[in-house]
Amino acid sequence: MTAKHTTADLAVGDSPTELARIPLYAPSVGDAELRNLADCLAKADLIHGPWVGAFERRIAGYVGCAHAVGTNSGTSALHTALLIAGVRADEEVLITTMTFIAPANAIRYVGAHPVFIDVEPVTWQMDPARVREFLTHECYRDQGITINRLSGRTVSAIVAVHYLGMPVDMAPIQALADDYRLVLIEDAAQALGTLYRGRRVGSIGRLGCFSFHGNKLITAGGGGMIVTDDPALAARARYLINQAKDDPVETAHKTVGYNYRMTNLHGAIGCAQFDRIATHIDAKRRIAQRYAAAFEGVPGLSLVPEAPGAHYTCWLSTMLVDAQRFGLDARQLMAALATQGIESLPLYEPLHRSVAHVGAQVVGGARAERIATCALSLPSSVGLSDADQERVVQAVLAAHRAAM
Ligand SMILES: *Cc1c(COP(=O)(O)O)cnc(C)c1O
């Protein structure tokens, strides 16, 4: 097994001219994963076993939280976090409109409603100014509770999604959450390792959530985690994800729980991956820097800059394509790259445009729509070789030349 995907590894067909596909983000796995998995299999510890606790302790220590609870996905971590944060049906939760849909869906799982917030222009994260505008102008307070004038519903939480590995500007959001008595939950699925003012994201709000899906910075082959400093919340999370089992022997249940636990197999892979986390971050940052250097001076291309005070993990290198100046729009460039076997993807559709969340309130939204039209993510696998990245760069430059 190799830790890198090279052109040679992925070569398909017999034709020497047929180019190997360069994926957007492929996991990087090695012998350590195999050894840890062999340990699970040798002991037949597939579900319960020591690797989950070991992985939880590593993540808790790394992000700087007292407790971590492993789950079977990032989405189930978010669902559980909302439940234990006390978000109830018919309440409202503020969330960026620009994110993968999972955290918005989790809000709906508890019967609550997302209110979508537009992004700030520099790093495309939830705009604290829009959050303030909504809370001060569109809500009123009744006995300490924040109520949305338009819907009449209680606003009870904010989910801060650190999008593309960059941090949300947490200080003003935390201040607003405190002022309006909203629970602050972080979705750091794309931002494990990212620092905001010297703190790892996920450790700033009441609860933080991570994902170990195959496309994340480190993967466990699936799985997620909830982190918190609050021992009662951690205990409640562990209880709910284990079918709300009240007694180790008797099957007595006082509430409806979930089968959301992380398996020992996932924990074993996660531990092996975790040991290489610094290498993965270095690789991602190097990839982003190389793209930035290669495209500097190319008319109409710009990569997202690093926010002041942040150290970001560059989970996915994404650039804005100005069609007028570059000669192709983002989707035309995507098609041109595809002919060269290079995978690139536009950003997610802003959620206030999603049919799945039709009718949800949005605060602003035009900025997210503009970014979603122009943004294109480029291959960013930890194992992307220099030669393969050079192929991506040359394909982008060739598309530009051909279009001008
Ligand atoms: C990947 C991701 C999730 C969901 O994680 P899963 O493990 O796939 O359920 C949630 N939020 C964001 C921002 C993500 O990128």
XYZ file of C-alpha atoms and ligand atoms in Angstrom:
419
model
C 0.000 0.000 0.000
C 1.243 3.477 -0.762
C 0.322 6.743 0.806
C 0.370 8.623 -2.475
C -1.785 8.495 -5.545
C 0.482 9.034 -8.493
C -0.330 9.128 -12.142
C 1.143 5.641 -12.447
C -1.031 4.174 -9.675
C -4.202 5.443 -11.230
C -3.371 4.828 -14.897
C -6.278 3.272 -16.735
C -6.463 1.454 -20.046
C -3.628 0.426 -22.301
C -3.247 3.566 -24.324
C -0.172 5.517 -23.308
C -1.956 8.737 -24.227
C -4.840 8.088 -21.872
C -4.297 10.317 -18.857
C -4.839 9.100 -15.323
C -7.673 10.812 -13.536
C -6.710 13.333 -10.891
C -9.429 13.334 -8.244
C -10.548 16.339 -6.213
C -9.762 14.717 -2.883
C -8.721 11.125 -2.387
C -7.908 9.734 1.053
C -4.287 8.968 1.824
C -3.862 5.650 3.620
C -0.847 3.642 4.627
C 0.428 0.645 6.535
C -0.506 2.018 9.956
C -4.207 1.785 9.064
C -3.703 -1.828 8.013
C -1.889 -2.708 11.244
C -4.589 -1.123 13.416
C -7.362 -2.837 11.481
C -5.551 -6.160 11.759
C -5.567 -5.679 15.529
C -9.370 -5.244 15.507
C -9.836 -8.313 13.338
C -7.416 -10.473 15.298
C -9.347 -9.757 18.504
C -12.754 -9.667 16.782
C -13.281 -6.228 18.339
C -15.327 -4.818 15.499
C -17.894 -2.577 17.195
C -16.773 -2.043 20.767
C -13.102 -1.812 21.540
C -10.254 0.374 22.672
C -9.618 2.294 19.448
C -12.675 4.535 19.801
C -11.570 5.855 23.185
C -8.013 6.224 21.918
C -9.188 8.263 18.938
C -11.474 10.368 21.167
C -8.600 11.184 23.515
C -6.347 12.155 20.606
C -8.918 14.523 19.087
C -9.906 16.033 22.447
C -6.258 16.716 23.285
C -5.505 18.072 19.838
C -8.371 20.568 19.674
C -8.089 21.421 23.355
C -11.384 20.169 24.773
C -11.913 18.099 27.890
C -14.243 15.583 26.232
C -14.797 13.955 22.847
C -17.495 11.485 21.847
C -17.100 9.464 18.647
C -20.089 9.027 16.343
C -20.773 7.171 13.114
C -20.784 10.356 10.993
C -20.330 14.089 11.127
C -24.022 14.457 10.414
C -25.021 12.311 13.396
C -22.577 14.317 15.538
C -24.386 17.500 14.500
C -27.802 15.961 15.115
C -26.726 14.836 18.568
C -25.113 18.202 19.358
C -28.336 20.027 18.515
C -30.346 17.606 20.674
C -28.111 17.976 23.727
C -27.814 21.738 23.213
C -31.566 21.779 23.841
C -32.688 22.952 20.403
C -36.324 21.959 20.119
C -38.930 21.564 17.414
C -40.234 24.826 15.935
C -37.246 26.796 17.116
C -34.829 28.508 14.748
C -31.099 28.137 14.261
C -28.845 30.603 12.428
C -26.445 29.069 9.918
C -24.483 30.208 6.862
C -26.213 29.730 3.539
C -22.904 28.630 2.038
C -22.098 25.153 3.240
C -22.535 21.494 2.549
C -26.163 20.680 3.353
C -25.540 18.282 6.290
C -25.633 20.824 9.165
C -28.828 22.408 7.807
C -30.408 18.972 7.518
C -29.420 18.214 11.120
C -31.334 21.326 12.191
C -34.390 19.905 10.461
C -33.900 16.462 12.111
C -34.711 18.037 15.482
C -37.760 19.723 13.950
C -36.166 23.163 14.022
C -35.785 25.594 11.129
C -32.607 27.074 9.664
C -32.348 30.824 9.073
C -29.709 31.233 6.394
C -27.134 34.007 6.773
C -25.104 35.456 3.910
C -21.302 35.318 3.908
C -18.631 37.990 4.292
C -16.717 38.773 1.086
C -13.140 37.911 2.072
C -13.178 34.301 3.254
C -16.821 33.481 2.504
C -17.773 32.561 6.068
C -21.006 33.464 7.876
C -21.034 37.263 8.117
C -21.166 38.454 11.750
C -22.611 41.784 10.532
C -25.578 39.932 9.023
C -26.077 37.922 12.206
C -26.132 41.176 14.190
C -28.489 42.804 11.694
C -30.914 39.892 11.958
C -30.855 39.719 15.750
C -31.147 43.474 16.330
C -33.624 44.397 13.599
C -35.637 41.278 12.901
C -35.957 39.832 16.402
C -37.286 41.018 19.757
C -36.657 39.736 23.245
C -39.257 38.465 25.622
C -38.078 37.488 29.133
C -34.610 36.750 27.832
C -35.834 34.701 24.895
C -35.065 35.859 21.352
C -38.036 35.760 19.006
C -38.040 36.215 15.236
C -40.704 38.863 14.407
C -41.453 37.382 10.992
C -42.033 33.774 12.053
C -42.858 34.263 15.738
C -40.439 31.409 16.518
C -37.795 31.284 19.232
C -34.229 31.619 17.976
C -32.184 29.217 20.097
C -28.802 28.509 18.518
C -26.125 29.432 15.988
C -24.247 26.801 14.007
C -20.912 28.266 12.893
C -19.667 26.209 9.937
C -15.968 26.694 9.246
C -16.217 26.417 5.520
C -13.369 25.120 3.286
C -11.096 24.880 6.314
C -11.175 28.596 7.082
C -12.400 29.866 10.416
C -15.575 31.845 10.955
C -14.835 35.153 12.719
C -15.911 33.711 16.059
C -15.357 36.651 18.433
C -18.310 38.799 17.286
C -20.480 35.714 16.823
C -19.676 34.467 20.324
C -20.515 37.936 21.720
C -23.880 37.938 19.933
C -24.624 34.373 21.064
C -23.915 35.380 24.687
C -25.940 38.576 24.411
C -28.981 36.870 22.879
C -28.625 33.656 24.910
C -28.105 31.409 21.914
C -26.156 28.166 22.081
C -23.104 28.300 19.838
C -22.266 25.046 18.035
C -19.346 24.718 15.637
C -19.361 22.534 12.556
C -15.636 22.076 12.063
C -15.972 19.098 9.690
C -13.880 20.862 7.042
C -11.543 22.588 9.472
C -9.895 20.113 11.828
C -6.585 21.744 12.810
C -7.516 25.279 11.767
C -6.555 27.954 14.282
C -8.616 31.024 15.098
C -6.697 33.512 17.233
C -4.508 30.702 18.508
C -7.347 28.299 19.321
C -8.311 25.219 17.359
C -11.767 25.563 15.871
C -14.333 23.198 17.363
C -13.184 24.135 20.864
C -14.644 27.652 20.881
C -18.426 27.110 21.094
C -20.373 25.020 23.645
C -20.071 22.039 21.316
C -17.940 21.307 18.264
C -18.480 18.663 15.587
C -16.061 16.928 13.242
C -16.371 14.462 10.370
C -14.034 11.695 9.257
C -15.664 11.128 5.907
C -13.250 9.996 3.187
C -12.786 13.486 1.749
C -11.891 15.190 5.048
C -8.396 16.131 6.286
C -8.156 12.826 8.107
C -10.625 10.034 7.557
C -11.757 7.020 9.520
C -13.654 5.589 6.572
C -16.630 7.522 7.943
C -17.409 8.669 11.442
C -17.628 11.902 13.360
C -16.968 13.404 16.772
C -18.507 15.815 19.244
C -16.160 17.830 21.456
C -17.018 19.892 24.515
C -15.611 21.051 27.837
C -18.898 20.286 29.584
C -18.857 16.813 31.197
C -22.661 16.677 31.469
C -23.087 17.378 27.752
C -20.476 14.762 26.893
C -22.231 12.173 29.071
C -25.590 13.025 27.515
C -24.128 12.674 24.028
C -22.624 9.297 24.838
C -25.949 8.148 26.271
C -28.001 9.212 23.242
C -25.655 7.714 20.642
C -25.766 4.360 22.442
C -29.537 3.852 22.120
C -30.109 5.725 25.417
C -29.282 2.588 27.331
C -29.886 3.243 31.030
C -28.497 0.048 32.474
C -25.585 -2.091 31.337
C -27.558 -5.281 31.939
C -31.269 -4.574 31.808
C -32.626 -3.149 28.591
C -34.441 -0.258 30.189
C -34.771 2.982 28.256
C -36.185 6.271 29.513
C -35.929 8.067 26.217
C -35.580 7.512 22.481
C -31.913 7.136 21.621
C -29.928 6.540 18.471
C -27.480 4.030 17.095
C -24.882 6.665 16.295
C -21.803 5.182 17.917
C -18.409 5.041 16.242
C -17.162 1.497 15.669
C -13.794 0.180 16.781
C -12.850 -0.271 13.104
C -13.371 3.432 12.475
C -11.463 4.333 15.623
C -8.547 2.155 14.496
C -8.299 3.884 11.103
C -8.810 7.283 12.727
C -5.902 6.766 15.131
C -3.565 5.816 12.294
C -4.623 8.872 10.308
C -4.377 11.146 13.313
C -0.688 10.341 13.712
C -0.092 11.941 10.302
C -2.305 15.001 10.783
C 0.561 17.514 10.714
C 1.864 15.981 7.476
C -1.616 16.184 5.961
C -1.962 19.865 6.897
C 1.495 20.665 5.498
C 0.588 18.916 2.247
C -2.702 20.816 1.932
C -1.059 24.150 2.634
C 1.732 23.453 0.155
C -0.837 22.569 -2.524
C -2.729 25.828 -1.905
C 0.498 27.870 -1.988
C 1.582 26.285 -5.253
C -1.764 27.067 -6.881
C -1.612 30.644 -5.578
C 1.908 31.107 -6.963
C 1.088 29.479 -10.300
C -2.010 31.589 -10.882
C -0.649 34.876 -9.642
C -0.923 37.307 -12.508
C -3.329 35.111 -14.484
C -6.186 37.495 -15.301
C -9.452 36.580 -13.612
C -8.189 33.903 -11.191
C -7.917 34.443 -7.440
C -7.539 31.996 -4.575
C -9.183 32.617 -1.228
C -6.745 34.510 1.020
C -5.948 33.474 4.567
C -7.961 35.463 7.102
C -5.954 37.672 9.485
C -5.200 35.852 12.736
C -5.983 32.480 11.205
C -3.865 29.487 10.316
C -5.977 27.528 7.965
C -5.623 23.997 6.751
C -6.521 24.633 3.085
C -8.765 21.604 3.111
C -9.886 22.327 -0.442
C -8.106 24.816 -2.713
C -10.807 26.969 -4.230
C -10.537 29.932 -6.555
C -12.827 32.520 -8.046
C -13.021 32.573 -11.815
C -13.918 35.929 -13.330
C -15.293 34.857 -16.715
C -14.766 38.262 -18.353
C -11.079 38.368 -17.604
C -10.226 34.668 -17.656
C -12.134 33.889 -20.840
C -14.133 30.959 -19.421
C -16.554 30.796 -16.537
C -16.088 28.327 -13.672
C -18.268 25.645 -15.217
C -16.623 25.956 -18.627
C -13.235 25.629 -16.959
C -14.508 22.571 -15.076
C -15.529 21.008 -18.422
C -12.142 21.852 -19.974
C -10.310 20.235 -17.035
C -12.552 17.163 -17.239
C -11.362 16.512 -20.803
C -7.864 16.214 -19.296
C -9.003 13.744 -16.642
C -8.885 16.409 -13.936
C -11.705 16.594 -11.437
C -12.792 20.029 -10.242
C -16.080 21.068 -8.671
C -18.135 24.197 -8.169
C -19.052 25.080 -4.595
C -22.310 23.943 -3.098
C -25.476 25.685 -4.143
C -26.345 28.310 -1.500
C -28.815 26.600 0.809
C -31.467 29.297 0.561
C -31.705 28.175 -3.083
C -31.995 24.499 -2.168
C -35.319 22.807 -2.859
C -34.712 20.730 0.289
C -34.943 23.894 2.402
C -37.471 25.834 0.365
C -39.307 28.474 2.383
C -36.501 29.014 4.884
C -35.720 32.629 5.721
C -32.501 34.125 4.364
C -30.649 37.233 5.523
C -28.988 38.647 2.408
C -27.811 35.858 0.117
C -26.675 37.713 -3.014
C -23.019 37.451 -2.074
C -23.180 33.680 -1.619
C -24.963 33.363 -4.945
C -22.266 35.357 -6.716
C -19.469 33.318 -5.138
C -21.206 30.037 -5.915
C -21.384 31.047 -9.578
C -17.676 31.908 -9.828
C -15.964 29.440 -7.478
C -14.159 26.304 -8.580
C -12.338 23.839 -6.319
C -9.188 22.161 -7.634
C -7.569 18.787 -6.835
C -6.345 18.983 -3.236
C -5.608 15.417 -2.165
C -2.964 15.043 0.510
C -1.199 12.610 -1.845
C -1.331 14.874 -4.913
C 2.131 14.619 -6.474
C 4.011 17.688 -7.685
C 3.836 16.298 -11.221
C 0.066 15.861 -11.034
C -0.415 19.326 -9.597
C 1.700 20.705 -12.431
C -0.644 18.917 -14.851
C -3.601 20.720 -13.235
C -1.835 24.091 -13.432
C -0.877 23.597 -17.090
C -4.419 22.508 -17.979
C -5.863 25.662 -16.383
C -3.348 27.876 -18.208
C -4.000 26.089 -21.512
C -7.751 26.573 -21.120
C -7.157 30.284 -20.541
C -4.914 30.624 -23.604
C -7.362 28.735 -25.792
C -10.211 30.983 -24.681
C -8.497 34.315 -25.260
C -18.612 16.465 5.587
C -19.389 17.490 6.299
C -20.400 17.168 7.215
C -20.962 15.796 7.373
O -20.111 14.820 7.677
P -20.458 13.284 7.361
O -19.439 12.572 8.144
O -20.317 13.109 5.887
O -21.843 13.015 7.833
C -20.987 18.179 7.928
N -20.660 19.453 7.734
C -19.733 19.827 6.831
C -19.404 21.264 6.676
C -19.081 18.858 6.079
O -18.180 19.234 5.158
